Coordinates of C-alpha atoms and ligand atoms in Angstrom, one line a residue:
M1 CA 3.0 -32.7 46.8
T2 CA 2.4 -36.4 46.6
D3 CA 4.9 -38.6 48.5
N4 CA 7.3 -40.5 46.3
C5 CA 6.4 -38.6 43.1
L6 CA 9.5 -37.9 41.1
F7 CA 8.1 -34.8 39.4
C8 CA 6.7 -33.4 42.6
K9 CA 10.2 -33.7 44.0
I10 CA 11.5 -31.7 41.0
V11 CA 8.8 -29.1 41.5
N12 CA 9.9 -28.8 45.2
K13 CA 13.6 -28.8 44.2
Q14 CA 14.2 -31.9 46.3
I15 CA 15.9 -33.5 43.3
P16 CA 17.8 -31.5 40.7
A17 CA 16.6 -30.9 37.1
Q18 CA 17.8 -28.6 34.3
I19 CA 14.9 -26.1 34.6
V20 CA 14.1 -24.1 31.5
Y21 CA 10.9 -22.4 32.6
E22 CA 9.0 -21.8 35.8
D23 CA 6.0 -19.8 36.8
E24 CA 3.3 -20.2 39.5
L25 CA 1.5 -23.0 37.6
V26 CA 4.0 -25.0 35.6
M27 CA 7.6 -26.0 35.3
G28 CA 9.7 -26.9 32.2
F29 CA 12.9 -28.9 32.4
K30 CA 15.1 -31.1 30.2
D31 CA 14.3 -34.7 29.9
I32 CA 17.0 -36.9 31.6
S33 CA 17.0 -39.3 28.6
P34 CA 16.5 -37.1 25.5
Q35 CA 14.9 -38.8 22.5
A36 CA 15.7 -35.8 20.2
P37 CA 18.2 -32.9 20.3
I38 CA 15.6 -30.9 22.2
H39 CA 13.5 -32.9 24.6
Q40 CA 11.9 -31.0 27.4
L41 CA 9.0 -31.7 29.7
V42 CA 6.3 -29.3 30.8
I43 CA 4.5 -30.3 34.0
P44 CA 1.8 -28.8 36.2
K45 CA 3.2 -27.9 39.7
Q46 CA 0.1 -29.4 41.1
H47 CA 0.1 -33.2 41.2
I48 CA -2.2 -34.8 38.6
T49 CA -1.5 -38.6 38.2
T50 CA -2.7 -39.2 34.7
L51 CA -4.8 -37.6 32.0
N52 CA -7.7 -39.7 33.3
D53 CA -7.6 -37.6 36.5
L54 CA -8.2 -34.3 34.8
T55 CA -11.2 -32.3 35.9
A56 CA -13.0 -29.5 34.2
E57 CA -11.1 -27.1 36.4
D58 CA -7.8 -28.3 34.9
R59 CA -8.7 -27.2 31.3
S60 CA -7.0 -23.8 31.5
L61 CA -4.0 -25.4 33.2
L62 CA -3.6 -27.8 30.3
G63 CA -3.9 -24.9 27.8
H64 CA -1.2 -23.1 29.8
M65 CA 1.1 -26.2 29.5
V66 CA 0.6 -26.3 25.7
F67 CA 1.2 -22.5 25.4
T68 CA 4.3 -22.8 27.5
A69 CA 5.7 -25.6 25.3
S70 CA 5.0 -23.5 22.2
Q71 CA 6.9 -20.6 23.7
L72 CA 9.8 -22.8 24.6
A73 CA 9.8 -24.2 21.1
A74 CA 9.9 -20.6 19.7
E75 CA 12.8 -19.6 22.0
Q76 CA 14.7 -22.6 20.6
A77 CA 14.0 -21.8 17.0
L78 CA 11.7 -24.8 16.5
S79 CA 8.7 -22.9 15.3
A80 CA 9.4 -22.9 11.6
P81 CA 11.1 -26.4 11.3
G82 CA 8.5 -27.8 13.7
Y83 CA 8.3 -30.0 16.7
R84 CA 6.1 -32.5 18.5
L85 CA 4.1 -32.4 21.7
V86 CA 3.2 -35.7 23.3
M87 CA 1.3 -36.8 26.4
N88 CA 1.3 -40.4 27.4
C89 CA -1.4 -42.0 29.5
N90 CA -1.1 -45.3 31.5
Q91 CA 0.6 -48.5 30.4
D92 CA -0.5 -48.7 26.7
G93 CA 0.3 -45.1 26.2
G94 CA 3.8 -45.6 27.5
Q95 CA 3.5 -43.5 30.7
T96 CA 6.3 -44.2 33.1
V97 CA 6.1 -41.2 35.5
F98 CA 2.7 -40.8 37.0
H99 CA 2.5 -37.0 37.2
V100 CA 1.0 -35.5 34.1
H101 CA 3.6 -34.1 31.7
L102 CA 3.9 -32.8 28.2
H103 CA 6.9 -33.8 26.1
L104 CA 8.4 -31.2 23.7
L105 CA 10.5 -32.9 21.1
G106 CA 12.4 -31.2 18.3
G107 CA 15.6 -30.6 16.5
R108 CA 15.4 -33.5 14.1
Q109 CA 13.0 -35.0 11.6
L110 CA 10.5 -37.0 13.7
T111 CA 8.9 -39.8 11.7
H112 CA 7.3 -42.6 13.5
L113 CA 4.3 -42.0 15.8
G114 CA 3.9 -45.1 17.9
Ligands
LIG1 P1 6.6 -40.9 30.1 O1 7.2 -42.2 29.6 O2 6.0 -41.1 31.5 O3 5.7 -40.2 29.1 O4 7.8 -39.9 30.2 C1 8.6 -39.8 31.4 C2 9.9 -39.0 31.0 O5 10.5 -38.6 32.2 C3 10.9 -39.9 30.2 O6 11.1 -39.3 28.9 C4 12.1 -39.9 31.1 O7 13.3 -39.9 30.4 C5 11.9 -38.7 32.0 N1 12.5 -38.8 33.3 C6 12.4 -39.9 34.1 N2 13.1 -39.6 35.3 C7 13.5 -38.4 35.2 C8 14.3 -37.5 36.1 O8 14.7 -37.9 37.2 N3 14.6 -36.3 35.6 C9 14.3 -35.9 34.4 N4 14.6 -34.6 34.0 N5 13.5 -36.6 33.5 C10 13.2 -37.8 33.9
LIG2 ZN1 3.6 -35.5 41.4

């Protein structure tokens, strides 16, 4: 837990979120400002500020996040039509919450990247 981190507060249930998945390592919840019919975030329960802060020990955790997102996509019938996974890093990448997260976007044709 890092003080004043929004997503750590969601992990600790100090602020509410519409949680769609949780295990010992990760949590999935609906984005508060969806950019697509399905827009969910998968985050590590452990605080990691940006992708720049990953260590070699985090490699399996990141794989678990991607696998979790693919399972959430499948549960929501997105596998065949397709979906997008996005991770933003720092200012130019568009990161606004500084706790690593993976966006799952789907349910419409996604066109522009950037
Ligand atoms: P970023 O721009 O950092 O890649 O993405 C942060 C995402 O977190 C945004 O899509 C934003 O809508 C979402 N978000 C920000 N605050 C909250 C919140 O309090 N609850 C939830 N569920 N999502 C949030
Ligand atoms: Zn955090």
